[in-house]
Amino acid sequence: MSQPAQPTMLSCPDLAKRWGRDVKTIRKLIAEKKIKPNKITNMFPLDYIEAIEKADIDLDTVSAFALRAKDRKIEQLEKENAMLKSTLLQVAVTANEVAAQLMKGQAV
């Protein structure tokens, strides 16, 4: 029997249950800008919550400034990653074009 699909977004009550906290504490963390829900849905993306959990961040003691600095670094690295993927794709396309031209030259 398969397991039910895991949600991709968590509400405040869902997050409170997951972390063993009450909803007031979750709302306090939001007010302190230590965690941030999605602007449109006001829910938390599961990958965002898992990243916080993996980083083993103590939200009770960490400053909002330190978290914003981490967020900015992540955004910077994501942009850099996208740029590198684009460059790699361009190199692959160029390599394929060169290989095709070489194959044409050998066929003659």
Tab-separated table of N, CA and C in Angstrom:
chain	number	residue	atom	x	y	z
A	1	MET	N	0.851	-1.180	0.000
A	1	MET	CA	0.000	0.000	0.000
A	1	MET	C	0.894	1.239	0.000
A	2	SER	N	0.601	2.188	-0.876
A	2	SER	CA	1.440	3.384	-0.978
A	2	SER	C	1.086	4.394	0.107
A	3	GLN	N	2.079	5.212	0.431
A	3	GLN	CA	1.875	6.244	1.443
A	3	GLN	C	1.189	7.439	0.804
A	4	PRO	N	0.423	8.211	1.590
A	4	PRO	CA	-0.204	9.407	1.032
A	4	PRO	C	0.860	10.421	0.624
A	5	ALA	N	0.542	11.200	-0.409
A	5	ALA	CA	1.489	12.205	-0.903
A	5	ALA	C	1.777	13.231	0.183
A	6	GLN	N	3.043	13.602	0.282
A	6	GLN	CA	3.445	14.604	1.265
A	6	GLN	C	3.106	15.984	0.707
A	7	PRO	N	2.546	16.869	1.537
A	7	PRO	CA	2.196	18.204	1.031
A	7	PRO	C	3.449	18.989	0.653
A	8	THR	N	3.299	19.893	-0.316
A	8	THR	CA	4.432	20.719	-0.726
A	8	THR	C	4.430	22.052	0.004
A	9	MET	N	3.315	22.383	0.640
A	9	MET	CA	3.188	23.626	1.407
A	9	MET	C	2.651	23.284	2.793
A	10	LEU	N	3.140	24.018	3.792
A	10	LEU	CA	2.689	23.802	5.169
A	10	LEU	C	2.038	25.068	5.708
A	11	SER	N	0.910	24.909	6.362
A	11	SER	CA	0.258	26.036	7.031
A	11	SER	C	0.940	26.261	8.377
A	12	CYS	N	0.589	27.355	9.045
A	12	CYS	CA	1.146	27.609	10.388
A	12	CYS	C	0.836	26.462	11.348
A	13	PRO	N	-0.421	25.985	11.394
A	13	PRO	CA	-0.697	24.852	12.287
A	13	PRO	C	0.085	23.590	11.908
A	14	ASP	N	0.237	23.347	10.594
A	14	ASP	CA	1.014	22.178	10.153
A	14	ASP	C	2.467	22.291	10.605
A	15	LEU	N	3.038	23.483	10.442
A	15	LEU	CA	4.430	23.699	10.837
A	15	LEU	C	4.582	23.584	12.353
A	16	ALA	N	3.623	24.133	13.085
A	16	ALA	CA	3.662	24.040	14.547
A	16	ALA	C	3.662	22.570	14.980
A	17	LYS	N	2.817	21.777	14.350
A	17	LYS	CA	2.756	20.349	14.674
A	17	LYS	C	4.074	19.658	14.313
A	18	ARG	N	4.613	19.979	13.148
A	18	ARG	CA	5.866	19.366	12.688
A	18	ARG	C	7.009	19.665	13.645
A	19	TRP	N	7.070	20.902	14.127
A	19	TRP	CA	8.166	21.325	14.996
A	19	TRP	C	7.861	21.155	16.482
A	20	GLY	N	6.675	20.692	16.820
A	20	GLY	CA	6.327	20.505	18.222
A	20	GLY	C	6.198	21.816	18.976
A	21	ARG	N	5.713	22.826	18.287
A	21	ARG	CA	5.532	24.158	18.876
A	21	ARG	C	4.055	24.514	18.774
A	22	ASP	N	3.674	25.625	19.419
A	22	ASP	CA	2.301	26.082	19.231
A	22	ASP	C	2.263	27.132	18.115
A	23	VAL	N	1.070	27.393	17.622
A	23	VAL	CA	0.892	28.306	16.489
A	23	VAL	C	1.364	29.712	16.851
A	24	LYS	N	1.179	30.126	18.110
A	24	LYS	CA	1.640	31.458	18.543
A	24	LYS	C	3.143	31.605	18.344
A	25	THR	N	3.881	30.553	18.649
A	25	THR	CA	5.337	30.594	18.488
A	25	THR	C	5.709	30.743	17.019
A	26	ILE	N	5.011	30.029	16.150
A	26	ILE	CA	5.274	30.135	14.706
A	26	ILE	C	4.988	31.557	14.240
A	27	ARG	N	3.876	32.124	14.685
A	27	ARG	CA	3.533	33.502	14.292
A	27	ARG	C	4.569	34.500	14.838
A	28	LYS	N	5.106	34.229	16.020
A	28	LYS	CA	6.149	35.092	16.591
A	28	LYS	C	7.415	35.026	15.736
A	29	LEU	N	7.776	33.828	15.297
A	29	LEU	CA	8.950	33.674	14.436
A	29	LEU	C	8.760	34.421	13.113
A	30	ILE	N	7.535	34.438	12.610
A	30	ILE	CA	7.231	35.193	11.387
A	30	ILE	C	7.378	36.684	11.662
A	31	ALA	N	6.807	37.145	12.766
A	31	ALA	CA	6.869	38.570	13.121
A	31	ALA	C	8.312	39.031	13.318
A	32	GLU	N	9.150	38.151	13.853
A	32	GLU	CA	10.566	38.473	14.066
A	32	GLU	C	11.392	38.295	12.793
A	33	LYS	N	10.715	37.908	11.712
A	33	LYS	CA	11.351	37.686	10.400
A	33	LYS	C	12.415	36.592	10.451
A	34	LYS	N	12.196	35.620	11.317
A	34	LYS	CA	13.114	34.490	11.398
A	34	LYS	C	12.713	33.390	10.424
A	35	ILE	N	11.436	33.344	10.090
A	35	ILE	CA	10.944	32.471	9.029
A	35	ILE	C	9.974	33.294	8.201
A	36	LYS	N	9.836	32.920	6.930
A	36	LYS	CA	8.931	33.698	6.089
A	36	LYS	C	8.081	32.776	5.227
A	37	PRO	N	6.774	32.959	5.336
A	37	PRO	CA	5.875	32.175	4.494
A	37	PRO	C	5.848	32.746	3.074
A	38	ASN	N	5.287	31.989	2.174
A	38	ASN	CA	5.074	32.444	0.809
A	38	ASN	C	4.166	33.665	0.832
A	39	LYS	N	4.517	34.694	0.065
A	39	LYS	CA	3.757	35.947	0.091
A	39	LYS	C	2.324	35.770	-0.395
A	40	ILE	N	2.108	34.887	-1.349
A	40	ILE	CA	0.775	34.729	-1.938
A	40	ILE	C	-0.110	33.818	-1.093
A	41	THR	N	0.418	32.660	-0.718
A	41	THR	CA	-0.405	31.670	-0.013
A	41	THR	C	-0.341	31.791	1.503
A	42	ASN	N	0.668	32.512	2.003
A	42	ASN	CA	0.906	32.627	3.444
A	42	ASN	C	1.172	31.257	4.077
A	43	MET	N	1.698	30.341	3.249
A	43	MET	CA	2.089	29.014	3.721
A	43	MET	C	3.587	28.851	3.474
A	44	PHE	N	4.164	27.826	4.071
A	44	PHE	CA	5.599	27.594	3.971
A	44	PHE	C	5.894	26.486	2.964
A	45	PRO	N	6.739	26.763	1.965
A	45	PRO	CA	7.145	25.686	1.059
A	45	PRO	C	7.912	24.614	1.837
A	46	LEU	N	7.610	23.377	1.562
A	46	LEU	CA	8.240	22.275	2.287
A	46	LEU	C	9.757	22.280	2.106
A	47	ASP	N	10.235	22.612	0.910
A	47	ASP	CA	11.687	22.621	0.703
A	47	ASP	C	12.368	23.707	1.536
A	48	TYR	N	11.686	24.829	1.773
A	48	TYR	CA	12.207	25.902	2.628
A	48	TYR	C	12.332	25.400	4.074
A	49	ILE	N	11.294	24.734	4.556
A	49	ILE	CA	11.295	24.208	5.928
A	49	ILE	C	12.367	23.128	6.075
A	50	GLU	N	12.479	22.259	5.070
A	50	GLU	CA	13.498	21.209	5.130
A	50	GLU	C	14.904	21.803	5.117
A	51	ALA	N	15.098	22.898	4.387
A	51	ALA	CA	16.413	23.562	4.361
A	51	ALA	C	16.758	24.118	5.740
A	52	ILE	N	15.775	24.696	6.419
A	52	ILE	CA	15.993	25.203	7.778
A	52	ILE	C	16.350	24.044	8.705
A	53	GLU	N	15.615	22.954	8.567
A	53	GLU	CA	15.869	21.790	9.420
A	53	GLU	C	17.253	21.188	9.140
A	54	LYS	N	17.635	21.103	7.878
A	54	LYS	CA	18.950	20.548	7.527
A	54	LYS	C	20.080	21.432	8.036
A	55	ALA	N	19.874	22.747	7.988
A	55	ALA	CA	20.911	23.681	8.448
A	55	ALA	C	21.041	23.654	9.962
A	56	ASP	N	20.098	22.993	10.623
A	56	ASP	CA	20.116	22.865	12.080
A	56	ASP	C	20.211	24.238	12.749
A	57	ILE	N	19.361	25.152	12.290
A	57	ILE	CA	19.341	26.516	12.815
A	57	ILE	C	18.461	26.563	14.057
A	58	ASP	N	18.974	27.133	15.130
A	58	ASP	CA	18.183	27.328	16.346
A	58	ASP	C	17.455	28.659	16.211
A	59	LEU	N	16.195	28.600	15.827
A	59	LEU	CA	15.430	29.818	15.564
A	59	LEU	C	15.187	30.649	16.818
A	60	ASP	N	15.344	30.045	17.983
A	60	ASP	CA	15.147	30.797	19.222
A	60	ASP	C	16.312	31.746	19.497
A	61	THR	N	17.505	31.402	19.014
A	61	THR	CA	18.674	32.224	19.334
A	61	THR	C	19.268	32.959	18.138
A	62	VAL	N	18.974	32.521	16.926
A	62	VAL	CA	19.566	33.156	15.745
A	62	VAL	C	18.928	34.526	15.504
A	63	SER	N	19.721	35.452	14.983
A	63	SER	CA	19.184	36.785	14.701
A	63	SER	C	18.562	36.812	13.311
A	64	ALA	N	17.593	37.682	13.138
A	64	ALA	CA	16.958	37.852	11.833
A	64	ALA	C	17.990	38.331	10.817
A	65	PHE	N	18.952	39.132	11.269
A	65	PHE	CA	20.005	39.630	10.382
A	65	PHE	C	20.816	38.470	9.806
A	66	ALA	N	21.194	37.530	10.650
A	66	ALA	CA	21.977	36.377	10.193
A	66	ALA	C	21.178	35.537	9.201
A	67	LEU	N	19.888	35.388	9.452
A	67	LEU	CA	19.049	34.621	8.535
A	67	LEU	C	18.915	35.326	7.191
A	68	ARG	N	18.754	36.660	7.216
A	68	ARG	CA	18.656	37.412	5.955
A	68	ARG	C	19.959	37.303	5.176
A	69	ALA	N	21.082	37.329	5.883
A	69	ALA	CA	22.378	37.184	5.214
A	69	ALA	C	22.473	35.815	4.536
A	70	LYS	N	21.997	34.770	5.209
A	70	LYS	CA	21.988	33.436	4.606
A	70	LYS	C	21.069	33.404	3.395
A	71	ASP	N	19.887	34.030	3.509
A	71	ASP	CA	18.948	34.076	2.385
A	71	ASP	C	19.571	34.774	1.183
A	72	ARG	N	20.260	35.897	1.429
A	72	ARG	CA	20.907	36.624	0.327
A	72	ARG	C	21.990	35.768	-0.319
A	73	LYS	N	22.746	35.055	0.492
A	73	LYS	CA	23.801	34.185	-0.039
A	73	LYS	C	23.190	33.074	-0.887
A	74	ILE	N	22.098	32.501	-0.414
A	74	ILE	CA	21.418	31.449	-1.171
A	74	ILE	C	20.921	31.996	-2.503
A	75	GLU	N	20.304	33.182	-2.483
A	75	GLU	CA	19.827	33.796	-3.725
A	75	GLU	C	20.986	34.034	-4.686
A	76	GLN	N	22.103	34.522	-4.161
A	76	GLN	CA	23.283	34.770	-4.994
A	76	GLN	C	23.781	33.461	-5.616
A	77	LEU	N	23.850	32.417	-4.827
A	77	LEU	CA	24.325	31.131	-5.332
A	77	LEU	C	23.355	30.527	-6.346
A	78	GLU	N	22.050	30.731	-6.140
A	78	GLU	CA	21.064	30.237	-7.105
A	78	GLU	C	21.214	30.951	-8.444
A	79	LYS	N	21.456	32.276	-8.407
A	79	LYS	CA	21.674	33.028	-9.650
A	79	LYS	C	22.937	32.543	-10.345
A	80	GLU	N	23.995	32.360	-9.562
A	80	GLU	CA	25.259	31.881	-10.123
A	80	GLU	C	25.088	30.494	-10.733
A	81	ASN	N	24.347	29.638	-10.055
A	81	ASN	CA	24.084	28.294	-10.547
A	81	ASN	C	23.325	28.346	-11.872
A	82	ALA	N	22.314	29.210	-11.957
A	82	ALA	CA	21.549	29.352	-13.197
A	82	ALA	C	22.449	29.841	-14.334
A	83	MET	N	23.326	30.797	-14.032
A	83	MET	CA	24.236	31.322	-15.045
A	83	MET	C	25.191	30.223	-15.531
A	84	LEU	N	25.716	29.435	-14.605
A	84	LEU	CA	26.635	28.358	-14.971
A	84	LEU	C	25.932	27.280	-15.798
A	85	LYS	N	24.690	26.967	-15.451
A	85	LYS	CA	23.924	25.996	-16.238
A	85	LYS	C	23.714	26.509	-17.657
A	86	SER	N	23.405	27.801	-17.775
A	86	SER	CA	23.210	28.407	-19.090
A	86	SER	C	24.497	28.345	-19.907
A	87	THR	N	25.613	28.669	-19.279
A	87	THR	CA	26.910	28.620	-19.961
A	87	THR	C	27.231	27.193	-20.393
A	88	LEU	N	26.975	26.241	-19.517
A	88	LEU	CA	27.228	24.840	-19.841
A	88	LEU	C	26.369	24.389	-21.021
A	89	LEU	N	25.125	24.815	-21.054
A	89	LEU	CA	24.235	24.482	-22.168
A	89	LEU	C	24.775	25.064	-23.472
A	90	GLN	N	25.231	26.314	-23.423
A	90	GLN	CA	25.794	26.948	-24.619
A	90	GLN	C	27.028	26.192	-25.106
A	91	VAL	N	27.876	25.763	-24.188
A	91	VAL	CA	29.070	25.000	-24.555
A	91	VAL	C	28.664	23.669	-25.193
A	92	ALA	N	27.673	23.005	-24.626
A	92	ALA	CA	27.220	21.722	-25.166
A	92	ALA	C	26.652	21.893	-26.572
A	93	VAL	N	25.862	22.945	-26.783
A	93	VAL	CA	25.292	23.207	-28.108
A	93	VAL	C	26.410	23.465	-29.110
A	94	THR	N	27.366	24.296	-28.724
A	94	THR	CA	28.497	24.600	-29.613
A	94	THR	C	29.294	23.336	-29.923
A	95	ALA	N	29.535	22.509	-28.930
A	95	ALA	CA	30.275	21.258	-29.133
A	95	ALA	C	29.528	20.345	-30.097
A	96	ASN	N	28.208	20.277	-29.979
A	96	ASN	CA	27.409	19.453	-30.892
A	96	ASN	C	27.492	19.981	-32.317
A	97	GLU	N	27.456	21.304	-32.461
A	97	GLU	CA	27.552	21.907	-33.795
A	97	GLU	C	28.910	21.605	-34.420
A	98	VAL	N	29.973	21.739	-33.646
A	98	VAL	CA	31.324	21.452	-34.144
A	98	VAL	C	31.439	19.974	-34.520
A	99	ALA	N	30.920	19.097	-33.684
A	99	ALA	CA	30.969	17.661	-33.970
A	99	ALA	C	30.205	17.343	-35.252
A	100	ALA	N	29.054	17.983	-35.445
A	100	ALA	CA	28.264	17.760	-36.662
A	100	ALA	C	29.036	18.225	-37.892
A	101	GLN	N	29.701	19.372	-37.786
A	101	GLN	CA	30.494	19.877	-38.914
A	101	GLN	C	31.667	18.946	-39.211
A	102	LEU	N	32.304	18.433	-38.185
A	102	LEU	CA	33.411	17.498	-38.386
A	102	LEU	C	32.931	16.210	-39.057
A	103	MET	N	31.775	15.742	-38.655
A	103	MET	CA	31.213	14.530	-39.255
A	103	MET	C	30.891	14.766	-40.726
A	104	LYS	N	30.384	15.965	-41.063
A	104	LYS	CA	30.095	16.308	-42.462
A	104	LYS	C	31.383	16.297	-43.270
A	105	GLY	N	32.434	16.848	-42.693
A	105	GLY	CA	33.726	16.909	-43.376
A	105	GLY	C	34.305	15.529	-43.627
A	106	GLN	N	34.055	14.595	-42.740
A	106	GLN	CA	34.574	13.237	-42.909
A	106	GLN	C	33.748	12.448	-43.913
A	107	ALA	N	32.479	12.802	-44.044
A	107	ALA	CA	31.586	12.077	-44.944
A	107	ALA	C	31.893	12.393	-46.400
A	108	VAL	N	32.498	13.527	-46.658
A	108	VAL	CA	32.765	13.934	-48.040
A	108	VAL	C	33.889	13.184	-48.633
